[in-house]
Amino acid sequence: MTGLSELEETVRREVGVRLFTVLAWVPERRALRRVHTSHPEQYPVGGEKTVEVAQGWLARCIEGREPYFGKDRAAVREIFADHELIESLGCGTIINVPVVDQGEVLGVLNILDAEGSYDEESVAVARSLAPLAVPALREGAVSERSERTIGHSSLRTRPTKEGA
């Protein structure tokens, strides 16, 4: 998606980051779909998962539209099912910032680095950068709706990979 690589570089400059991903929120499935990653081997684009984090995270980031700050490894372990992979990449602190446009959550920025790298000021800076992801996430939402519409109309003539 255009713009997200530039956003990654801005985050790298302004906040610092070891692992950066952008996830699009898919509300009808209560799922997150990865649309950008700094680590394609470990966290590939297109990967989709139902929310594999504690309910408190979902309530805070998606429903409450507030950033989540996991300041240390213990906080990361408590919330994220993939904490072992996160730690293997040298990350022990995380900032998740919802990307909100006109009151609608479009996705989440995931910004991770070594334990002790972030503080509340880092969270504020990350939050100020989230609007930069709106155009790319809006573009992706339109593309996904178009694909779903095309996919549904084509079900009469041929099945999709997902089946029905």
PDB file of C-alpha atoms in Angstrom:
ATOM      1  CA  MET A   1       0.000   0.000   0.000  1.00  0.00           C
ATOM      2  CA  THR A   2       1.389   3.378  -0.921  1.00  0.00           C
ATOM      3  CA  GLY A   3       2.260   5.625   1.952  1.00  0.00           C
ATOM      4  CA  LEU A   4       2.874   2.949   4.593  1.00  0.00           C
ATOM      5  CA  SER A   5       6.573   2.559   3.771  1.00  0.00           C
ATOM      6  CA  GLU A   6       6.934   6.308   4.172  1.00  0.00           C
ATOM      7  CA  LEU A   7       5.017   6.111   7.453  1.00  0.00           C
ATOM      8  CA  GLU A   8       7.374   3.377   8.649  1.00  0.00           C
ATOM      9  CA  GLU A   9      10.362   5.626   7.935  1.00  0.00           C
ATOM     10  CA  THR A  10       8.695   8.519   9.776  1.00  0.00           C
ATOM     11  CA  VAL A  11       8.010   6.288  12.786  1.00  0.00           C
ATOM     12  CA  ARG A  12      11.615   5.068  12.661  1.00  0.00           C
ATOM     13  CA  ARG A  13      12.850   8.686  12.720  1.00  0.00           C
ATOM     14  CA  GLU A  14      10.376  10.129  15.244  1.00  0.00           C
ATOM     15  CA  VAL A  15       9.816   7.231  17.682  1.00  0.00           C
ATOM     16  CA  GLY A  16      12.332   4.513  16.857  1.00  0.00           C
ATOM     17  CA  VAL A  17      11.240   1.018  15.865  1.00  0.00           C
ATOM     18  CA  ARG A  18      12.621  -2.486  15.509  1.00  0.00           C
ATOM     19  CA  LEU A  19       9.372  -4.135  14.299  1.00  0.00           C
ATOM     20  CA  PHE A  20       6.615  -2.170  12.577  1.00  0.00           C
ATOM     21  CA  THR A  21       3.341  -3.489  11.218  1.00  0.00           C
ATOM     22  CA  VAL A  22       0.069  -1.947  10.151  1.00  0.00           C
ATOM     23  CA  LEU A  23      -3.090  -3.989  10.567  1.00  0.00           C
ATOM     24  CA  ALA A  24      -6.443  -3.200   8.964  1.00  0.00           C
ATOM     25  CA  TRP A  25      -9.468  -3.768  11.198  1.00  0.00           C
ATOM     26  CA  VAL A  26     -12.089  -6.052   9.617  1.00  0.00           C
ATOM     27  CA  PRO A  27     -15.092  -5.440  11.900  1.00  0.00           C
ATOM     28  CA  GLU A  28     -17.459  -7.978  10.355  1.00  0.00           C
ATOM     29  CA  ARG A  29     -14.999 -10.736  11.318  1.00  0.00           C
ATOM     30  CA  ARG A  30     -13.545  -8.993  14.370  1.00  0.00           C
ATOM     31  CA  ALA A  31     -10.183  -9.659  12.769  1.00  0.00           C
ATOM     32  CA  LEU A  32      -7.013  -7.796  11.919  1.00  0.00           C
ATOM     33  CA  ARG A  33      -5.346  -8.142   8.499  1.00  0.00           C
ATOM     34  CA  ARG A  34      -1.699  -7.194   8.061  1.00  0.00           C
ATOM     35  CA  VAL A  35      -1.242  -4.674   5.258  1.00  0.00           C
ATOM     36  CA  HIS A  36       2.352  -3.585   5.951  1.00  0.00           C
ATOM     37  CA  THR A  37       5.333  -5.068   7.755  1.00  0.00           C
ATOM     38  CA  SER A  38       8.976  -4.391   8.395  1.00  0.00           C
ATOM     39  CA  HIS A  39       9.533  -8.161   8.838  1.00  0.00           C
ATOM     40  CA  PRO A  40       7.772 -10.014   5.987  1.00  0.00           C
ATOM     41  CA  GLU A  41       9.286 -13.371   6.858  1.00  0.00           C
ATOM     42  CA  GLN A  42       7.979 -13.404  10.430  1.00  0.00           C
ATOM     43  CA  TYR A  43       4.886 -11.231   9.919  1.00  0.00           C
ATOM     44  CA  PRO A  44       3.818 -11.505   6.243  1.00  0.00           C
ATOM     45  CA  VAL A  45       1.486  -9.037   4.558  1.00  0.00           C
ATOM     46  CA  GLY A  46      -1.954 -10.541   4.090  1.00  0.00           C
ATOM     47  CA  GLY A  47      -1.792 -12.509   7.294  1.00  0.00           C
ATOM     48  CA  GLU A  48      -5.130 -12.310   9.027  1.00  0.00           C
ATOM     49  CA  LYS A  49      -5.980 -13.330  12.514  1.00  0.00           C
ATOM     50  CA  THR A  50      -8.848 -13.010  14.834  1.00  0.00           C
ATOM     51  CA  VAL A  51      -7.773 -10.895  17.719  1.00  0.00           C
ATOM     52  CA  GLU A  52      -5.215 -13.072  19.528  1.00  0.00           C
ATOM     53  CA  VAL A  53      -4.789 -10.679  22.402  1.00  0.00           C
ATOM     54  CA  ALA A  54      -6.436 -10.169  25.741  1.00  0.00           C
ATOM     55  CA  GLN A  55      -9.941  -8.726  25.785  1.00  0.00           C
ATOM     56  CA  GLY A  56      -8.580  -5.635  27.559  1.00  0.00           C
ATOM     57  CA  TRP A  57      -6.503  -4.810  24.497  1.00  0.00           C
ATOM     58  CA  LEU A  58      -9.516  -5.056  22.194  1.00  0.00           C
ATOM     59  CA  ALA A  59     -11.599  -2.894  24.535  1.00  0.00           C
ATOM     60  CA  ARG A  60      -8.852  -0.284  24.730  1.00  0.00           C
ATOM     61  CA  CYS A  61      -7.556  -0.066  21.143  1.00  0.00           C
ATOM     62  CA  ILE A  62     -10.520  -0.973  18.975  1.00  0.00           C
ATOM     63  CA  GLU A  63     -13.561  -0.140  21.065  1.00  0.00           C
ATOM     64  CA  GLY A  64     -12.021   2.679  23.130  1.00  0.00           C
ATOM     65  CA  ARG A  65      -9.860   4.069  20.316  1.00  0.00           C
ATOM     66  CA  GLU A  66      -6.962   4.589  22.740  1.00  0.00           C
ATOM     67  CA  PRO A  67      -3.321   3.531  22.375  1.00  0.00           C
ATOM     68  CA  TYR A  68      -1.998   0.536  24.258  1.00  0.00           C
ATOM     69  CA  PHE A  69       1.470   0.872  25.791  1.00  0.00           C
ATOM     70  CA  GLY A  70       3.174  -2.326  26.915  1.00  0.00           C
ATOM     71  CA  LYS A  71       6.249  -0.886  28.578  1.00  0.00           C
ATOM     72  CA  ASP A  72       8.110  -4.130  29.235  1.00  0.00           C
ATOM     73  CA  ARG A  73       8.356  -7.838  28.369  1.00  0.00           C
ATOM     74  CA  ALA A  74       5.927  -8.761  31.152  1.00  0.00           C
ATOM     75  CA  ALA A  75       3.252  -6.499  29.638  1.00  0.00           C
ATOM     76  CA  VAL A  76       3.896  -7.937  26.158  1.00  0.00           C
ATOM     77  CA  ARG A  77       3.666 -11.524  27.474  1.00  0.00           C
ATOM     78  CA  GLU A  78       0.430 -10.770  29.288  1.00  0.00           C
ATOM     79  CA  ILE A  79      -1.352  -9.435  26.209  1.00  0.00           C
ATOM     80  CA  PHE A  80       0.092 -11.034  23.055  1.00  0.00           C
ATOM     81  CA  ALA A  81      -0.064 -14.721  22.115  1.00  0.00           C
ATOM     82  CA  ASP A  82       2.968 -14.319  19.823  1.00  0.00           C
ATOM     83  CA  HIS A  83       5.177 -12.891  22.596  1.00  0.00           C
ATOM     84  CA  GLU A  84       7.890 -15.519  21.992  1.00  0.00           C
ATOM     85  CA  LEU A  85       8.309 -14.396  18.376  1.00  0.00           C
ATOM     86  CA  ILE A  86       8.227 -10.759  19.480  1.00  0.00           C
ATOM     87  CA  GLU A  87      10.980 -11.421  22.022  1.00  0.00           C
ATOM     88  CA  SER A  88      13.045 -13.424  19.507  1.00  0.00           C
ATOM     89  CA  LEU A  89      13.206 -10.260  17.381  1.00  0.00           C
ATOM     90  CA  GLY A  90      14.667  -8.340  20.305  1.00  0.00           C
ATOM     91  CA  CYS A  91      11.458  -6.539  21.166  1.00  0.00           C
ATOM     92  CA  GLY A  92      10.238  -6.037  24.708  1.00  0.00           C
ATOM     93  CA  THR A  93       8.073  -2.933  24.508  1.00  0.00           C
ATOM     94  CA  ILE A  94       5.115  -2.111  22.277  1.00  0.00           C
ATOM     95  CA  ILE A  95       2.931   0.804  21.295  1.00  0.00           C
ATOM     96  CA  ASN A  96      -0.330  -0.014  19.511  1.00  0.00           C
ATOM     97  CA  VAL A  97      -2.089   3.026  18.114  1.00  0.00           C
ATOM     98  CA  PRO A  98      -5.561   2.809  16.581  1.00  0.00           C
ATOM     99  CA  VAL A  99      -5.938   4.584  13.255  1.00  0.00           C
ATOM    100  CA  VAL A 100      -9.243   6.424  13.473  1.00  0.00           C
ATOM    101  CA  ASP A 101     -10.975   8.474  10.792  1.00  0.00           C
ATOM    102  CA  GLN A 102     -14.314  10.196  11.341  1.00  0.00           C
ATOM    103  CA  GLY A 103     -14.916   8.081  14.439  1.00  0.00           C
ATOM    104  CA  GLU A 104     -14.258   4.792  12.644  1.00  0.00           C
ATOM    105  CA  VAL A 105     -11.341   2.522  13.527  1.00  0.00           C
ATOM    106  CA  LEU A 106      -9.570   1.620  10.285  1.00  0.00           C
ATOM    107  CA  GLY A 107      -6.641  -0.264  11.757  1.00  0.00           C
ATOM    108  CA  VAL A 108      -3.761  -0.274  14.194  1.00  0.00           C
ATOM    109  CA  LEU A 109      -0.106   0.737  14.064  1.00  0.00           C
ATOM    110  CA  ASN A 110       2.122  -1.748  15.902  1.00  0.00           C
ATOM    111  CA  ILE A 111       5.417  -0.205  16.956  1.00  0.00           C
ATOM    112  CA  LEU A 112       7.895  -2.392  18.834  1.00  0.00           C
ATOM    113  CA  ASP A 113      11.453  -2.031  20.075  1.00  0.00           C
ATOM    114  CA  ALA A 114      13.804  -3.206  22.817  1.00  0.00           C
ATOM    115  CA  GLU A 115      12.516  -3.094  26.361  1.00  0.00           C
ATOM    116  CA  GLY A 116      12.940   0.391  27.838  1.00  0.00           C
ATOM    117  CA  SER A 117      12.930   2.169  24.470  1.00  0.00           C
ATOM    118  CA  TYR A 118       9.547   3.895  24.881  1.00  0.00           C
ATOM    119  CA  ASP A 119       7.826   6.162  27.377  1.00  0.00           C
ATOM    120  CA  GLU A 120       4.600   8.180  27.474  1.00  0.00           C
ATOM    121  CA  GLU A 121       6.131  10.810  25.193  1.00  0.00           C
ATOM    122  CA  SER A 122       6.838   8.070  22.630  1.00  0.00           C
ATOM    123  CA  VAL A 123       3.172   7.064  22.807  1.00  0.00           C
ATOM    124  CA  ALA A 124       2.084  10.673  22.209  1.00  0.00           C
ATOM    125  CA  VAL A 125       4.374  10.988  19.171  1.00  0.00           C
ATOM    126  CA  ALA A 126       3.165   7.643  17.774  1.00  0.00           C
ATOM    127  CA  ARG A 127      -0.439   8.724  18.266  1.00  0.00           C
ATOM    128  CA  SER A 128       0.229  11.949  16.340  1.00  0.00           C
ATOM    129  CA  LEU A 129       1.536   9.889  13.386  1.00  0.00           C
ATOM    130  CA  ALA A 130      -1.449   7.504  13.147  1.00  0.00           C
ATOM    131  CA  PRO A 131      -3.502   9.792  10.858  1.00  0.00           C
ATOM    132  CA  LEU A 132      -0.803   9.373   8.201  1.00  0.00           C
ATOM    133  CA  ALA A 133      -2.078   5.793   7.706  1.00  0.00           C
ATOM    134  CA  VAL A 134      -5.668   6.848   6.972  1.00  0.00           C
ATOM    135  CA  PRO A 135      -5.362   7.217   3.165  1.00  0.00           C
ATOM    136  CA  ALA A 136      -3.706   3.811   2.715  1.00  0.00           C
ATOM    137  CA  LEU A 137      -6.160   2.063   5.035  1.00  0.00           C
ATOM    138  CA  ARG A 138      -9.137   3.772   3.342  1.00  0.00           C
ATOM    139  CA  GLU A 139      -7.777   2.702  -0.056  1.00  0.00           C
ATOM    140  CA  GLY A 140      -7.393  -0.856   1.217  1.00  0.00           C
ATOM    141  CA  ALA A 141     -10.938  -0.913   2.618  1.00  0.00           C
ATOM    142  CA  VAL A 142     -12.345   0.158  -0.746  1.00  0.00           C
ATOM    143  CA  SER A 143     -10.269  -2.505  -2.524  1.00  0.00           C
ATOM    144  CA  GLU A 144     -11.399  -5.199  -0.088  1.00  0.00           C
ATOM    145  CA  ARG A 145     -15.072  -4.241  -0.488  1.00  0.00           C
ATOM    146  CA  SER A 146     -14.645  -4.400  -4.279  1.00  0.00           C
ATOM    147  CA  GLU A 147     -12.983  -7.821  -4.078  1.00  0.00           C
ATOM    148  CA  ARG A 148     -15.742  -9.135  -1.826  1.00  0.00           C
ATOM    149  CA  THR A 149     -18.396  -7.821  -4.204  1.00  0.00           C
ATOM    150  CA  ILE A 150     -16.652  -9.345  -7.214  1.00  0.00           C
ATOM    151  CA  GLY A 151     -16.087 -12.569  -5.295  1.00  0.00           C
ATOM    152  CA  HIS A 152     -19.749 -12.837  -4.290  1.00  0.00           C
ATOM    153  CA  SER A 153     -21.004 -12.220  -7.810  1.00  0.00           C
ATOM    154  CA  SER A 154     -18.568 -14.757  -9.238  1.00  0.00           C
ATOM    155  CA  LEU A 155     -19.621 -17.496  -6.828  1.00  0.00           C
ATOM    156  CA  ARG A 156     -22.333 -18.473  -9.290  1.00  0.00           C
ATOM    157  CA  THR A 157     -19.806 -19.371 -11.949  1.00  0.00           C
ATOM    158  CA  ARG A 158     -16.777 -20.573  -9.996  1.00  0.00           C
ATOM    159  CA  PRO A 159     -15.885 -21.116  -6.351  1.00  0.00           C
ATOM    160  CA  THR A 160     -13.290 -18.942  -4.634  1.00  0.00           C
ATOM    161  CA  LYS A 161     -10.353 -20.323  -2.654  1.00  0.00           C
ATOM    162  CA  GLU A 162     -12.330 -19.698   0.536  1.00  0.00           C
ATOM    163  CA  GLY A 163     -15.230 -21.821  -0.651  1.00  0.00           C
ATOM    164  CA  ALA A 164     -18.643 -20.323   0.030  1.00  0.00           C
TER     165      ALA A 164
END
